[in-house]
Amino acid sequence: MSPISDNLQAVRAQIDCAEQHAGRAPGSVCLVAVSKTFPADAVIEAAKAGQRDFGENYLQEAQDKLLLIRNQHPELALCWHFIGPLQSNKTRPVAEHFDWVHSVDRLKIAQRLSEQRPAYLPPLNICLQINVSGESSKSGASPEEALALAQAVKDLPGLRLRGLMAVPEATEDTAAQHAAFASLRVLAEQIRSHGIALDTLSMGMSADMQAAISEGSTMVRIGTAIFGKRHYAA
């Protein structure tokens, strides 16, 4: 097997173990392979190893990669997740080409995605990004804004509000990891109590996946553990 295939197998085994340890049903956590900065060949390699869901952060890179793969490998039925910050003037390509957006943090973004989602495509799956750690450097609505934002987004045409996403402050303190993820789970429960159906908690990356799954994550976003260390352009 290739390194990417080996890595995928190892990550899936970790997810299976975390599900079992948390008393979760097998297969209840979706693996989103974060392929940002990696070439189309790496995505194709992962897809041929059985990976279906891929996450991208940078719009131009993602758009080029996505279209190349769709044109050259139409047999690969991949599901594309946009997980990076999204500016309002760049929503159209995301609305036209992606299946999920995890990073909706204000109503204007949701409205533009709704208006620009082609009618021939199924509704665009949406997660609201919540800044659970209150970091000024991080995108995301505040927890206090989440309910009102969910109420405003849930009925927009062309969109399907699925859940919440968070990127908590990085820490090796497992108690702090659990606390951050638990706060997002509780927030989702509060929103559901107002009659808004949410089925997705997008939380957990390579370094904190175990804590996220134990606190109810339904999607983990894993990049480095699958594709290796990223090399950013200077």
Coordinates of N, CA and C in Angstrom, one line a residue:
M1 N 0.8 -1.2 0.0 CA 0.0 0.0 0.0 C 0.9 1.3 0.0
S2 N 0.3 2.4 -0.5 CA 1.0 3.6 -0.5 C 1.0 4.2 0.9
P3 N 1.9 5.2 1.2 CA 1.9 5.9 2.5 C 0.6 6.5 2.8
I4 N -0.1 7.1 1.9 CA -1.4 7.7 2.2 C -2.4 6.7 2.5
S5 N -2.4 5.6 1.8 CA -3.3 4.5 2.1 C -3.1 3.9 3.5
D6 N -1.8 3.7 3.8 CA -1.4 3.2 5.2 C -1.9 4.2 6.2
N7 N -1.7 5.5 6.0 CA -2.1 6.5 7.0 C -3.6 6.5 7.1
L8 N -4.3 6.4 6.1 CA -5.8 6.4 6.1 C -6.2 5.2 7.0
Q9 N -5.6 4.1 6.8 CA -6.0 2.9 7.5 C -5.7 3.1 9.0
A10 N -4.6 3.8 9.3 CA -4.3 4.0 10.7 C -5.2 5.0 11.4
V11 N -5.6 6.1 10.6 CA -6.5 7.1 11.2 C -7.9 6.4 11.4
R12 N -8.3 5.6 10.4 CA -9.6 5.0 10.6 C -9.7 4.1 11.8
A13 N -8.5 3.4 12.0 CA -8.5 2.5 13.2 C -8.5 3.4 14.5
Q14 N -7.9 4.5 14.5 CA -8.0 5.4 15.7 C -9.4 5.9 15.9
I15 N -10.1 6.2 14.8 CA -11.5 6.6 14.9 C -12.4 5.5 15.4
D16 N -12.2 4.3 14.9 CA -12.9 3.1 15.4 C -12.7 2.9 16.9
C17 N -11.5 3.0 17.3 CA -11.2 2.8 18.7 C -11.8 3.9 19.6
A18 N -11.7 5.2 19.1 CA -12.3 6.3 19.9 C -13.9 6.1 20.0
E19 N -14.5 5.7 18.9 CA -15.9 5.4 18.9 C -16.3 4.4 19.9
Q20 N -15.5 3.3 19.9 CA -15.8 2.2 20.8 C -15.6 2.6 22.3
H21 N -14.5 3.4 22.5 CA -14.2 3.9 23.9 C -15.3 4.8 24.4
A22 N -15.9 5.6 23.5 CA -16.9 6.5 23.9 C -18.3 5.9 23.9
G23 N -18.4 4.7 23.6 CA -19.7 4.0 23.5 C -20.5 4.5 22.3
R24 N -19.8 4.9 21.3 CA -20.5 5.4 20.1 C -20.7 4.3 19.1
A25 N -21.7 4.4 18.2 CA -22.0 3.4 17.2 C -20.8 3.3 16.2
P26 N -20.4 2.2 15.8 CA -19.4 2.1 14.7 C -19.8 2.9 13.5
G27 N -18.9 3.7 12.9 CA -19.2 4.4 11.7 C -20.0 5.7 12.0
S28 N -20.1 6.1 13.2 CA -20.9 7.3 13.5 C -20.1 8.6 13.3
V29 N -18.8 8.5 13.1 CA -17.9 9.6 12.8 C -17.4 9.6 11.4
C30 N -17.7 10.7 10.7 CA -17.2 10.8 9.3 C -15.8 11.4 9.3
L31 N -14.9 10.8 8.5 CA -13.6 11.3 8.3 C -13.5 12.2 7.1
V32 N -13.2 13.5 7.4 CA -12.9 14.5 6.3 C -11.4 14.6 6.2
A33 N -10.9 14.2 5.0 CA -9.4 14.3 4.8 C -9.1 15.7 4.3
V34 N -8.3 16.4 5.1 CA -8.0 17.8 4.7 C -6.8 17.9 3.8
S35 N -7.1 18.2 2.5 CA -6.1 18.0 1.5 C -5.5 19.4 1.1
K36 N -5.8 20.4 1.8 CA -5.2 21.8 1.5 C -3.7 21.7 1.4
T37 N -3.2 22.3 0.4 CA -1.7 22.4 0.0 C -1.2 21.2 -0.6
F38 N -2.0 20.1 -0.7 CA -1.5 18.9 -1.3 C -2.1 18.8 -2.7
P39 N -1.4 18.2 -3.6 CA -1.8 18.2 -5.0 C -3.0 17.2 -5.3
A40 N -3.5 17.4 -6.5 CA -4.6 16.5 -6.9 C -4.3 15.0 -6.8
D41 N -3.0 14.7 -7.1 CA -2.6 13.3 -7.1 C -2.7 12.7 -5.7
A42 N -2.5 13.5 -4.7 CA -2.7 13.0 -3.3 C -4.1 12.7 -3.0
V43 N -5.0 13.6 -3.5 CA -6.4 13.3 -3.3 C -6.9 12.1 -4.0
I44 N -6.4 11.9 -5.3 CA -6.8 10.7 -6.1 C -6.3 9.5 -5.4
E45 N -5.1 9.5 -4.8 CA -4.5 8.4 -4.1 C -5.4 8.0 -2.9
A46 N -5.8 9.0 -2.2 CA -6.6 8.7 -1.0 C -8.0 8.2 -1.5
A47 N -8.5 8.8 -2.5 CA -9.8 8.3 -3.0 C -9.8 6.9 -3.5
K48 N -8.7 6.5 -4.1 CA -8.6 5.1 -4.5 C -8.4 4.1 -3.4
A49 N -8.0 4.7 -2.2 CA -7.9 3.9 -1.0 C -9.3 3.9 -0.2
G50 N -10.3 4.5 -0.8 CA -11.6 4.4 -0.2 C -12.1 5.7 0.4
Q51 N -11.3 6.8 0.5 CA -11.7 8.0 1.1 C -12.6 8.8 0.2
R52 N -13.7 9.3 0.7 CA -14.7 10.0 -0.1 C -14.8 11.5 0.2
D53 N -14.7 11.9 1.5 CA -14.9 13.3 1.9 C -13.5 14.0 2.0
F54 N -13.4 15.2 1.4 CA -12.2 15.9 1.4 C -12.5 17.4 1.8
G55 N -11.6 18.0 2.6 CA -11.8 19.3 3.1 C -10.7 20.3 2.5
E56 N -11.1 21.4 2.1 CA -10.2 22.4 1.5 C -10.4 23.8 2.2
N57 N -9.3 24.5 2.4 CA -9.4 25.8 3.0 C -9.2 27.0 2.1
Y58 N -8.5 26.9 1.0 CA -8.1 28.0 0.2 C -8.8 27.9 -1.2
L59 N -9.6 28.9 -1.5 CA -10.6 28.8 -2.5 C -10.0 28.5 -3.9
Q60 N -9.0 29.3 -4.3 CA -8.5 29.2 -5.6 C -7.8 27.8 -5.8
E61 N -7.0 27.4 -4.8 CA -6.3 26.1 -4.9 C -7.4 25.0 -4.9
A62 N -8.4 25.1 -4.1 CA -9.4 24.1 -4.0 C -10.2 24.0 -5.3
Q63 N -10.6 25.1 -5.9 CA -11.4 25.1 -7.1 C -10.6 24.5 -8.3
D64 N -9.3 24.8 -8.4 CA -8.5 24.3 -9.5 C -8.4 22.7 -9.3
K65 N -8.1 22.3 -8.1 CA -7.9 20.9 -7.8 C -9.2 20.1 -8.0
L66 N -10.3 20.7 -7.5 CA -11.6 20.0 -7.6 C -12.0 19.8 -9.1
L67 N -11.9 20.9 -9.9 CA -12.3 20.8 -11.3 C -11.4 19.8 -12.0
L68 N -10.1 19.8 -11.7 CA -9.2 18.9 -12.4 C -9.6 17.5 -12.1
I69 N -9.8 17.2 -10.9 CA -10.2 15.8 -10.5 C -11.5 15.4 -11.1
R70 N -12.5 16.3 -11.1 CA -13.8 16.0 -11.7 C -13.7 15.7 -13.2
N71 N -12.8 16.5 -13.9 CA -12.7 16.3 -15.3 C -11.9 15.1 -15.7
Q72 N -10.8 14.8 -14.9 CA -9.9 13.7 -15.2 C -10.4 12.3 -14.7
H73 N -11.2 12.4 -13.6 CA -11.6 11.2 -12.9 C -13.1 11.3 -12.5
P74 N -14.0 11.4 -13.5 CA -15.4 11.5 -13.2 C -16.0 10.3 -12.5
E75 N -15.2 9.2 -12.5 CA -15.7 8.0 -11.8 C -15.6 8.1 -10.3
L76 N -14.8 9.1 -9.8 CA -14.6 9.3 -8.4 C -15.7 10.2 -7.8
A77 N -16.7 9.6 -7.1 CA -17.8 10.4 -6.6 C -17.4 11.0 -5.2
L78 N -16.7 12.1 -5.2 CA -16.2 12.7 -4.0 C -17.1 13.7 -3.5
C79 N -17.0 13.9 -2.2 CA -17.8 14.9 -1.5 C -16.8 16.0 -0.9
W80 N -17.0 17.3 -1.4 CA -16.1 18.3 -1.1 C -16.6 19.3 0.0
H81 N -15.8 19.5 1.0 CA -16.1 20.3 2.1 C -15.2 21.6 2.1
F82 N -15.8 22.8 2.1 CA -15.1 24.0 2.3 C -15.0 24.3 3.8
I83 N -13.8 24.4 4.3 CA -13.7 24.5 5.8 C -12.9 25.7 6.2
G84 N -12.5 26.6 5.3 CA -11.7 27.7 5.6 C -12.6 29.0 5.7
P85 N -12.0 30.1 6.2 CA -12.7 31.4 6.2 C -13.2 31.7 4.8
L86 N -14.4 32.3 4.8 CA -15.0 32.6 3.5 C -15.4 34.1 3.4
Q87 N -14.8 34.8 2.5 CA -15.2 36.2 2.3 C -16.4 36.3 1.4
S88 N -17.2 37.3 1.6 CA -18.5 37.4 1.0 C -18.4 37.6 -0.6
N89 N -17.2 38.1 -1.0 CA -17.0 38.3 -2.5 C -16.5 37.0 -3.1
K90 N -16.4 35.9 -2.4 CA -15.9 34.7 -2.9 C -16.8 33.5 -2.7
T91 N -18.1 33.8 -2.5 CA -19.0 32.7 -2.2 C -19.5 32.0 -3.4
R92 N -19.5 32.6 -4.6 CA -20.1 32.0 -5.7 C -19.5 30.6 -6.1
P93 N -18.1 30.6 -6.2 CA -17.5 29.3 -6.6 C -17.8 28.2 -5.6
V94 N -17.8 28.6 -4.3 CA -18.1 27.6 -3.2 C -19.6 27.1 -3.4
A95 N -20.5 28.0 -3.6 CA -21.9 27.6 -3.8 C -22.1 26.7 -5.0
E96 N -21.3 26.9 -6.0 CA -21.4 26.2 -7.3 C -20.7 24.9 -7.3
H97 N -19.7 24.7 -6.5 CA -18.8 23.5 -6.6 C -18.7 22.6 -5.4
F98 N -19.1 23.1 -4.2 CA -18.9 22.3 -3.0 C -20.2 21.7 -2.5
D99 N -20.0 20.7 -1.7 CA -21.2 20.0 -1.1 C -21.5 20.4 0.3
W100 N -20.4 20.8 1.0 CA -20.6 21.3 2.4 C -19.8 22.6 2.6
V101 N -20.2 23.5 3.5 CA -19.5 24.6 3.9 C -19.5 24.6 5.5
H102 N -18.4 24.5 6.1 CA -18.3 24.4 7.6 C -18.1 25.7 8.3
S103 N -17.8 26.8 7.5 CA -17.3 28.0 8.1 C -18.2 29.2 7.9
V104 N -19.5 29.0 8.0 CA -20.5 30.1 7.9 C -20.5 30.8 9.3
D105 N -20.1 32.0 9.4 CA -20.0 32.7 10.7 C -20.9 33.9 10.7
R106 N -21.6 34.3 9.6 CA -22.5 35.4 9.7 C -23.5 35.3 8.6
L107 N -24.6 36.0 8.8 CA -25.8 35.8 7.9 C -25.5 36.2 6.5
K108 N -24.7 37.2 6.3 CA -24.4 37.7 4.9 C -23.8 36.6 4.1
I109 N -22.9 35.8 4.7 CA -22.3 34.7 3.9 C -23.4 33.6 3.6
A110 N -24.2 33.3 4.5 CA -25.3 32.3 4.2 C -26.2 32.8 3.2
Q111 N -26.6 34.1 3.2 CA -27.5 34.6 2.2 C -26.9 34.6 0.8
R112 N -25.6 34.9 0.7 CA -25.0 34.8 -0.6 C -24.9 33.4 -1.1
L113 N -24.5 32.5 -0.3 CA -24.5 31.1 -0.7 C -25.9 30.6 -1.1
S114 N -26.9 31.0 -0.4 CA -28.3 30.7 -0.8 C -28.6 31.2 -2.2
E115 N -28.3 32.5 -2.4 CA -28.7 33.1 -3.7 C -27.9 32.5 -4.8
Q116 N -26.7 32.0 -4.6 CA -25.8 31.6 -5.6 C -25.7 30.1 -5.8
R117 N -26.4 29.3 -5.0 CA -26.5 27.9 -5.2 C -27.3 27.5 -6.4
P118 N -26.7 26.9 -7.4 CA -27.5 26.5 -8.6 C -28.7 25.7 -8.3
A119 N -29.8 25.9 -8.9 CA -31.1 25.2 -8.7 C -31.0 23.7 -9.0
Y120 N -30.1 23.4 -9.9 CA -30.0 22.0 -10.3 C -29.2 21.1 -9.3
L121 N -28.6 21.7 -8.3 CA -27.8 21.0 -7.3 C -28.7 20.8 -6.1
P122 N -28.4 19.8 -5.3 CA -29.1 19.6 -4.0 C -28.7 20.7 -3.1
P123 N -29.4 20.9 -2.0 CA -29.1 22.0 -1.1 C -27.7 21.8 -0.6
L124 N -27.0 23.0 -0.3 CA -25.7 23.0 0.2 C -25.7 22.8 1.7
N125 N -25.0 21.8 2.2 CA -25.0 21.5 3.6 C -24.1 22.6 4.3
I126 N -24.7 23.1 5.4 CA -24.0 24.2 6.1 C -23.8 23.9 7.6
C127 N -22.6 24.2 8.0 CA -22.3 24.3 9.5 C -22.0 25.7 9.9
L128 N -22.4 26.1 11.0 CA -22.1 27.4 11.5 C -20.8 27.3 12.4
Q129 N -19.8 28.1 12.0 CA -18.6 28.1 12.8 C -18.7 29.0 14.0
I130 N -18.4 28.3 15.2 CA -18.5 29.0 16.4 C -17.1 29.2 17.1
N131 N -16.8 30.4 17.5 CA -15.5 30.6 18.1 C -15.6 30.3 19.6
V132 N -15.5 29.0 20.0 CA -15.7 28.6 21.3 C -14.6 29.0 22.3
S133 N -13.4 29.4 21.8 CA -12.4 29.8 22.7 C -12.2 31.3 22.8
G134 N -13.0 32.0 22.0 CA -13.0 33.5 22.1 C -11.7 34.1 21.6
E135 N -11.0 33.4 20.7 CA -9.7 34.0 20.2 C -10.0 35.0 19.1
S136 N -9.3 36.2 19.3 CA -9.5 37.2 18.3 C -9.0 36.9 17.0
S137 N -8.0 36.0 16.9 CA -7.4 35.6 15.6 C -8.3 34.6 14.8
K138 N -9.3 34.0 15.5 CA -10.1 33.0 14.9 C -11.4 33.5 14.3
S139 N -11.8 32.9 13.2 CA -13.2 33.2 12.7 C -14.2 32.5 13.5
G140 N -15.5 32.9 13.3 CA -16.5 32.2 14.0 C -17.4 33.2 14.7
A141 N -18.7 32.8 14.8 CA -19.7 33.6 15.6 C -19.5 33.3 17.0
S142 N -19.8 34.2 17.9 CA -19.7 33.9 19.3 C -20.8 32.9 19.7
P143 N -20.6 32.2 20.8 CA -21.7 31.3 21.2 C -23.0 32.0 21.5
E144 N -23.0 33.3 21.9 CA -24.2 34.0 22.2 C -24.9 34.4 20.9
E145 N -24.3 34.4 19.8 CA -24.9 34.7 18.5 C -25.4 33.5 17.8
A146 N -25.1 32.3 18.3 CA -25.3 31.1 17.5 C -26.8 30.8 17.3
L147 N -27.7 31.0 18.3 CA -29.1 30.6 18.1 C -29.7 31.6 17.1
A148 N -29.5 32.9 17.2 CA -30.1 33.8 16.3 C -29.6 33.5 14.9
L149 N -28.3 33.2 14.7 CA -27.8 32.9 13.4 C -28.4 31.7 12.8
A150 N -28.6 30.6 13.6 CA -29.2 29.4 13.2 C -30.7 29.6 12.8
Q151 N -31.4 30.4 13.6 CA -32.8 30.7 13.2 C -32.9 31.5 11.9
A152 N -31.9 32.3 11.6 CA -31.9 33.1 10.4 C -31.5 32.2 9.2
V153 N -30.7 31.3 9.4 CA -30.1 30.5 8.3 C -31.0 29.3 7.9
K154 N -31.7 28.7 8.9 CA -32.3 27.4 8.7 C -33.4 27.4 7.5
D155 N -34.0 28.5 7.2 CA -35.0 28.5 6.2 C -34.6 29.1 4.8
L156 N -33.3 29.4 4.7 CA -32.8 30.0 3.4 C -32.9 29.0 2.3
P157 N -33.4 29.3 1.2 CA -33.5 28.3 0.1 C -32.1 27.9 -0.4
G158 N -32.0 26.7 -0.8 CA -30.8 26.2 -1.4 C -29.8 25.8 -0.4
L159 N -30.1 25.9 0.9 CA -29.2 25.5 2.0 C -29.9 24.5 2.9
R160 N -29.0 23.7 3.5 CA -29.5 22.8 4.6 C -28.6 23.0 5.8
L161 N -29.2 23.6 6.8 CA -28.4 23.8 8.1 C -28.2 22.4 8.7
R162 N -27.0 22.0 8.9 CA -26.7 20.7 9.4 C -26.2 20.7 10.8
G163 N -25.4 21.7 11.2 CA -24.8 21.7 12.5 C -23.8 22.8 12.8
L164 N -22.9 22.5 13.7 CA -21.9 23.5 14.2 C -20.5 23.0 14.0
M165 N -19.6 23.9 13.8 CA -18.2 23.6 13.6 C -17.4 24.5 14.6
A166 N -16.3 24.0 15.1 CA -15.4 24.8 15.9 C -13.9 24.3 15.7
V167 N -13.0 25.3 15.8 CA -11.6 25.1 15.9 C -11.1 25.7 17.2
P168 N -11.2 24.9 18.3 CA -10.8 25.5 19.6 C -9.3 25.8 19.6
E169 N -8.9 26.6 20.6 CA -7.5 27.0 20.8 C -6.7 25.7 21.0
A170 N -5.6 25.6 20.3 CA -4.7 24.4 20.3 C -4.1 24.3 21.7
T171 N -4.2 23.1 22.3 CA -3.7 22.8 23.6 C -3.4 21.3 23.7
E172 N -2.4 20.9 24.5 CA -2.2 19.5 24.8 C -2.9 19.0 26.0
D173 N -3.5 20.0 26.7 CA -4.3 19.7 27.9 C -5.6 19.0 27.5
T174 N -5.7 17.7 27.8 CA -6.9 17.0 27.4 C -8.1 17.5 28.1
A175 N -8.0 17.9 29.3 CA -9.2 18.4 30.0 C -9.7 19.7 29.3
A176 N -8.8 20.5 28.8 CA -9.2 21.7 28.1 C -9.8 21.4 26.8
Q177 N -9.3 20.4 26.1 CA -9.8 19.9 24.8 C -11.3 19.4 25.0
H178 N -11.5 18.6 26.1 CA -12.8 18.1 26.3 C -13.8 19.3 26.6
A179 N -13.3 20.2 27.4 CA -14.2 21.3 27.8 C -14.7 22.1 26.6
A180 N -13.7 22.4 25.7 CA -14.1 23.2 24.5 C -15.1 22.4 23.6
F181 N -14.8 21.1 23.4 CA -15.8 20.4 22.6 C -17.1 20.2 23.2
A182 N -17.1 20.0 24.6 CA -18.3 19.9 25.3 C -19.2 21.1 25.2
S183 N -18.5 22.3 25.1 CA -19.3 23.5 25.1 C -20.0 23.6 23.7
L184 N -19.4 23.1 22.6 CA -20.1 23.1 21.3 C -21.2 22.1 21.3
R185 N -21.0 21.0 21.9 CA -22.1 20.0 22.0 C -23.3 20.5 22.8
V186 N -23.0 21.2 23.9 CA -24.1 21.8 24.7 C -24.8 22.9 23.9
L187 N -24.1 23.7 23.2 CA -24.7 24.7 22.4 C -25.6 24.1 21.3
A188 N -25.2 23.0 20.7 CA -26.0 22.4 19.7 C -27.3 21.9 20.3
E189 N -27.2 21.3 21.5 CA -28.4 20.9 22.2 C -29.3 22.0 22.5
Q190 N -28.8 23.2 22.9 CA -29.6 24.3 23.2 C -30.4 24.8 21.9
I191 N -29.7 24.8 20.8 CA -30.3 25.2 19.5 C -31.4 24.2 19.1
R192 N -31.1 22.9 19.3 CA -32.1 21.8 19.0 C -33.4 22.0 19.9
S193 N -33.2 22.5 21.1 CA -34.3 22.7 22.0 C -35.3 23.8 21.5
H194 N -34.8 24.6 20.6 CA -35.7 25.6 19.9 C -36.3 25.1 18.6
G195 N -36.3 23.8 18.4 CA -36.9 23.2 17.3 C -36.1 23.2 16.0
I196 N -34.8 23.4 16.1 CA -33.9 23.5 14.9 C -33.2 22.1 14.8
A197 N -33.4 21.4 13.8 CA -32.8 20.1 13.7 C -31.3 20.2 13.3
L198 N -30.4 19.7 14.1 CA -29.0 19.7 13.8 C -28.5 18.2 14.0
D199 N -27.7 17.8 13.0 CA -27.2 16.4 13.1 C -25.7 16.3 13.0
T200 N -25.0 17.4 13.0 CA -23.6 17.4 12.7 C -22.8 18.3 13.7
L201 N -21.8 17.7 14.3 CA -20.8 18.5 15.0 C -19.4 18.2 14.4
S202 N -19.0 19.3 13.7 CA -17.7 19.2 13.0 C -16.6 19.7 13.9
M203 N -15.9 18.8 14.6 CA -14.9 19.2 15.5 C -13.9 18.0 15.7
G204 N -12.7 18.4 15.9 CA -11.6 17.5 16.1 C -10.7 17.4 14.9
M205 N -9.4 17.5 15.2 CA -8.3 17.4 14.1 C -7.3 16.4 14.6
S206 N -6.2 16.3 13.9 CA -5.2 15.3 14.2 C -4.8 15.2 15.7
A207 N -4.6 16.4 16.3 CA -4.1 16.4 17.7 C -5.1 16.2 18.8
D208 N -6.4 16.4 18.4 CA -7.4 16.4 19.5 C -8.6 15.5 19.1
M209 N -8.4 14.6 18.2 CA -9.5 13.8 17.6 C -10.2 13.0 18.7
Q210 N -9.4 12.4 19.6 CA -10.0 11.5 20.6 C -10.9 12.2 21.5
A211 N -10.5 13.4 22.0 CA -11.4 14.2 22.9 C -12.7 14.6 22.1
A212 N -12.5 15.0 20.9 CA -13.7 15.5 20.1 C -14.7 14.3 19.9
I213 N -14.2 13.1 19.6 CA -15.2 12.0 19.4 C -15.9 11.7 20.7
S214 N -15.1 11.7 21.8 CA -15.7 11.4 23.1 C -16.8 12.4 23.5
E215 N -16.7 13.6 22.9 CA -17.7 14.7 23.3 C -18.8 14.8 22.2
G216 N -18.8 13.9 21.2 CA -19.9 13.8 20.3 C -19.7 14.3 18.9
S217 N -18.4 14.5 18.5 CA -18.1 14.8 17.1 C -18.7 13.8 16.2
T218 N -19.3 14.3 15.1 CA -19.8 13.5 14.0 C -18.9 13.6 12.8
M219 N -18.0 14.6 12.7 CA -17.0 14.8 11.6 C -15.7 15.2 12.2
V220 N -14.6 14.5 11.9 CA -13.3 15.0 12.3 C -12.6 15.4 11.0
R221 N -11.8 16.4 11.1 CA -11.1 17.0 9.9 C -9.6 16.7 10.1
I222 N -9.1 15.7 9.4 CA -7.7 15.2 9.6 C -6.9 15.4 8.3
G223 N -5.8 16.1 8.5 CA -4.9 16.4 7.3 C -3.5 15.8 7.5
T224 N -2.8 16.3 8.4 CA -1.4 15.9 8.6 C -1.2 14.4 8.8
A225 N -2.1 13.8 9.6 CA -1.9 12.4 9.9 C -2.2 11.5 8.6
I226 N -2.8 12.1 7.6 CA -3.1 11.4 6.4 C -2.1 11.7 5.3
F227 N -1.9 13.0 5.1 CA -1.1 13.4 3.9 C 0.4 13.7 4.3
G228 N 0.7 13.9 5.6 CA 2.0 14.3 6.0 C 2.1 15.8 6.3
K229 N 3.4 16.2 6.6 CA 3.6 17.6 7.0 C 3.4 18.5 5.8
R230 N 2.7 19.6 6.0 CA 2.5 20.6 5.0 C 3.7 21.5 4.7
H231 N 3.9 21.9 3.5 CA 5.0 22.8 3.2 C 4.4 24.0 2.5
Y232 N 4.3 25.1 3.3 CA 3.7 26.3 2.8 C 4.7 27.1 2.0
A233 N 4.1 27.8 0.9 CA 5.0 28.7 0.1 C 5.4 29.9 1.0
A234 N 6.7 30.3 0.7 CA 7.2 31.4 1.5 C 6.6 32.7 1.0

